[in-house]
XYZ file of C-alpha atoms in Angstrom:
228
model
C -12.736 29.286 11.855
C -11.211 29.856 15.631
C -7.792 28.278 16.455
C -6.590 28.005 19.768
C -3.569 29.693 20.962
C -1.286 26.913 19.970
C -2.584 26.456 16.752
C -2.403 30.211 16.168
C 1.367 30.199 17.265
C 2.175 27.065 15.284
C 1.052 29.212 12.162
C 2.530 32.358 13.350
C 5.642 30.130 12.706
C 5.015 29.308 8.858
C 6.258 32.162 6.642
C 3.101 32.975 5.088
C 3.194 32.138 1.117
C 6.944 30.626 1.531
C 7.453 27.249 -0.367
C 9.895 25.159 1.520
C 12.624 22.801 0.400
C 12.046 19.261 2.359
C 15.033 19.814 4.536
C 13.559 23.000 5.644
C 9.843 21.578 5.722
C 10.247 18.849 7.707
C 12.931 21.099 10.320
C 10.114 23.264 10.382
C 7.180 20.557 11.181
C 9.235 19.399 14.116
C 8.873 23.223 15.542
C 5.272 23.462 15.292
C 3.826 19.860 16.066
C 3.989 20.712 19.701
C 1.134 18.818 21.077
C 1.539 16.932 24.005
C 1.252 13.880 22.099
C 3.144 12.224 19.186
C 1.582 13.792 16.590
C 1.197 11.790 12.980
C 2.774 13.683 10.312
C 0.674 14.019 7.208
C 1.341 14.114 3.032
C -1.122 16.080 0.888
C -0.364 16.470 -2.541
C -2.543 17.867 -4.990
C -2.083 16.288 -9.066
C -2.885 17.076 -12.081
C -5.303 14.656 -13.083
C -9.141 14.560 -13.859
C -10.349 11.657 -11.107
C -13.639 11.124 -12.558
C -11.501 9.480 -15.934
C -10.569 5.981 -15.628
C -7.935 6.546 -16.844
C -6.473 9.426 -14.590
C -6.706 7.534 -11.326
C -3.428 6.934 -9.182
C -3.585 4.515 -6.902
C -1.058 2.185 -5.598
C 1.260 0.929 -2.233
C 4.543 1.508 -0.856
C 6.501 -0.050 2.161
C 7.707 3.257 4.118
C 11.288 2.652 4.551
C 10.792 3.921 8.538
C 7.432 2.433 8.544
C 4.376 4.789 9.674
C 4.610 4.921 13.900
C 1.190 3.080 13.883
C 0.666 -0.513 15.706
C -1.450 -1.754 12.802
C -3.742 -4.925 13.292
C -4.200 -7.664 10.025
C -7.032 -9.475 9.401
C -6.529 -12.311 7.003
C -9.557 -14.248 5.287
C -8.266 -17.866 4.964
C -8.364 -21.048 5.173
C -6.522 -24.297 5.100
C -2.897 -23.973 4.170
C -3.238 -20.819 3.783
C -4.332 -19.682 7.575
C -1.780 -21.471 8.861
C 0.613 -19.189 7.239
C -0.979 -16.071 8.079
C -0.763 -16.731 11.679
C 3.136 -18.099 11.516
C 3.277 -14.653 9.830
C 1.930 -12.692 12.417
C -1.518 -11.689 11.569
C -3.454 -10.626 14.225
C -6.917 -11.879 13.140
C -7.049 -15.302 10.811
C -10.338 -16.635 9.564
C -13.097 -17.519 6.782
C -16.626 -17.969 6.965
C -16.840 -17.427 10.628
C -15.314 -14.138 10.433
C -16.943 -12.769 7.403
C -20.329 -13.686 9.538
C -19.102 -11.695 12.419
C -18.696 -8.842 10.267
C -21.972 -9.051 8.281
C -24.297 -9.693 11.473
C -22.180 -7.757 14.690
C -20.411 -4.383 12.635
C -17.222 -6.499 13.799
C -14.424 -4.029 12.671
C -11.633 -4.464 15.017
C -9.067 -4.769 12.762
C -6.777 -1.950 10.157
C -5.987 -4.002 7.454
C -7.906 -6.930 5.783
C -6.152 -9.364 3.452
C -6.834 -12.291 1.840
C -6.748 -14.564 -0.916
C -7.942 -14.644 -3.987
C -10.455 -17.816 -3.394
C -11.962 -15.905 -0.540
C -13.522 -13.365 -2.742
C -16.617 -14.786 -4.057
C -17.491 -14.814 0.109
C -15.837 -11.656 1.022
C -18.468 -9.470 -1.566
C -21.339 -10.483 1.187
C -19.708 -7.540 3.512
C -18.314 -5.047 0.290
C -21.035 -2.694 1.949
C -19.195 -2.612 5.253
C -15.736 -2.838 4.486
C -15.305 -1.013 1.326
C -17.064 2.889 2.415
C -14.271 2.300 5.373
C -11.165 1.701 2.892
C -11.140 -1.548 4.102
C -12.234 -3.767 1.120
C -8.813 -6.052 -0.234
C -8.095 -5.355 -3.347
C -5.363 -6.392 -6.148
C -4.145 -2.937 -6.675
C -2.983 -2.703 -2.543
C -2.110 -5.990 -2.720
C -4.285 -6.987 -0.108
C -5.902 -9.782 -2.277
C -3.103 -12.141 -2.831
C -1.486 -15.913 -2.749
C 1.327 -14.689 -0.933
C 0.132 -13.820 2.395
C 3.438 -13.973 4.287
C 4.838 -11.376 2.537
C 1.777 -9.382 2.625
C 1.331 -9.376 6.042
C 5.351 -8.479 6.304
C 4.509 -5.709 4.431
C 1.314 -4.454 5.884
C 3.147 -4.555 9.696
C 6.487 -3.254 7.970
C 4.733 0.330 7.077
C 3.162 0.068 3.456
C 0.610 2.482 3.175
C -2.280 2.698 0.174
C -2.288 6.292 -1.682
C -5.594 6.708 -3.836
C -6.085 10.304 -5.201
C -9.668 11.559 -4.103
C -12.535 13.058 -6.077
C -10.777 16.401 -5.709
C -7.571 14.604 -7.363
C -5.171 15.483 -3.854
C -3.576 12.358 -2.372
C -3.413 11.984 1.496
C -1.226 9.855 3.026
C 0.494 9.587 6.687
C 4.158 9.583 6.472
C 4.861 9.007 9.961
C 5.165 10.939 13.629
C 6.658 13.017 15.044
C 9.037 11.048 16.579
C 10.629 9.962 14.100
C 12.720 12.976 13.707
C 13.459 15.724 10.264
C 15.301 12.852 8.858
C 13.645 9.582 8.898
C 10.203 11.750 7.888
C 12.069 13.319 5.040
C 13.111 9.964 3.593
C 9.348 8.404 3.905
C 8.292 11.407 2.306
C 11.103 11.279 -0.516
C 9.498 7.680 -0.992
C 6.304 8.227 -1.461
C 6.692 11.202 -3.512
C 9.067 8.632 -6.044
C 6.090 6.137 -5.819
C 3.319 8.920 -6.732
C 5.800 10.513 -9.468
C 6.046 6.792 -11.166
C 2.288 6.280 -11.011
C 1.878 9.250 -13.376
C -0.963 8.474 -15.552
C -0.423 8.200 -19.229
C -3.627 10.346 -19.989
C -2.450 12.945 -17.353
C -1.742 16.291 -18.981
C -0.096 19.102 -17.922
C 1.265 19.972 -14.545
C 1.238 16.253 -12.728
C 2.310 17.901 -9.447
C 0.318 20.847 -8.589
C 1.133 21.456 -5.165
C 2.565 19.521 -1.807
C 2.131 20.090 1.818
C 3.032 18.442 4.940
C 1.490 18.838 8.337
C 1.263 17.663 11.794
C -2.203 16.575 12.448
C -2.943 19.521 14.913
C -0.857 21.784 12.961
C -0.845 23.897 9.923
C 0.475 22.814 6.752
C 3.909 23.880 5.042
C 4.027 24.090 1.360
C 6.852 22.262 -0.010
C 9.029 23.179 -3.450
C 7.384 20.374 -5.875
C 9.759 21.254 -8.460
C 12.586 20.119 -6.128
């Protein structure tokens, strides 16, 4: 594959087989993310587990202490009581059957983040097909399907992001941008990393942490000391 000349010089930059500690990796990600945009700063961390097991999956949320850089817009699937307190809360979308039509007959998909509660459901299932191939689909485990929709939607807008290791068992998850500077990235990071180490799967054997890198999204990775 061709790189351009920044890309090239970006990984000119990255001692070649070096494994960094996170002071040094995230120092270093602020020298090469040098596009002329605020670049989101990605997590990708590769476990020990066998995904295909039920019992070897690692999923979960966690509220980003310095939140994610992203304006992110919530869709809530309510009614009654219920609505009302999604849109005291904030959310940017609040409806129920009306909405879930939109979706099923127009591809309407102008939101980031769906929640709802848990009486919704039994509707909600008519668009699974469209919402859940796009990581959309609520669900109890990212605590997008619950009765407390205030604090869900504080959540959602405060910077809690949904890790779910893939079919090749790596996690990817944004941590942030640019921006946000060595410090505040390193201490998203450092929660994350807690979160994925205490979702360690009982059945998971061996090396749980095989390898972590983080990278601006025009950038190459840097490998950073697991064992640290």
């Amino acid at each position: 594959m061709k790189h351009g000349k920044r890309y090239t010089a970006a990984a000119a930059a990255v001692e070649r087989g070096k494994v960094y500690d996170t002071t040094e990796a995230f120092a270093k990600i602020q020298e090469i993310a040098t596009a002329k945009f605020d670049e989101t700063i990605e997590a990708h961390i590769k476990l020990g587990v066998d995904p295909r097991q039920a019992d070897q999956q690692v999923r979960g949320t966690v509220v980003l202490p310095n939140g994610t850089g992203k304006s992110v817009r919530v869709l809530v699937i309510a009614k009654g009581e219920k609505a009302d307190i999604a849109e005291k809360a904030g959310a940017d979308i609040v409806g129920a059957e009306e909405i879930i039509a939109k979706i099923q007959n127009e591809n309407y998909l102008d939101f980031d983040v769906v929640i709802t509660s848990p009486d919704m459901m039994g509707q909600l299932g008519r668009v699974a097909r469209i919402l859940g191939p796009r990581g959309l689909m609520p669900s109890p485990k990212s605590g997008t399907i619950t009765q407390d929709i205030a604090k869900a939607i504080a959540d959602t807008k405060a910077g809690k992001v949904e890790y779910r290791v893939d079919k090749t068992a790596i996690v990817h998850c944004i941590i942030g941008k640019k921006s946000f500077g060595a410090d505040k990235l390193k201490e998203n990071f450092d929660t994350l990393m807690d979160a994925i180490v205490k979702a360690k799967p009982a059945a998971a054997k061996g090396t749980y942490l095989k390898s972590v890198y983080v990278t601006p999204a025009m950038g190459p990775g840097v490998k950073v000391n697991v064992k640290a």
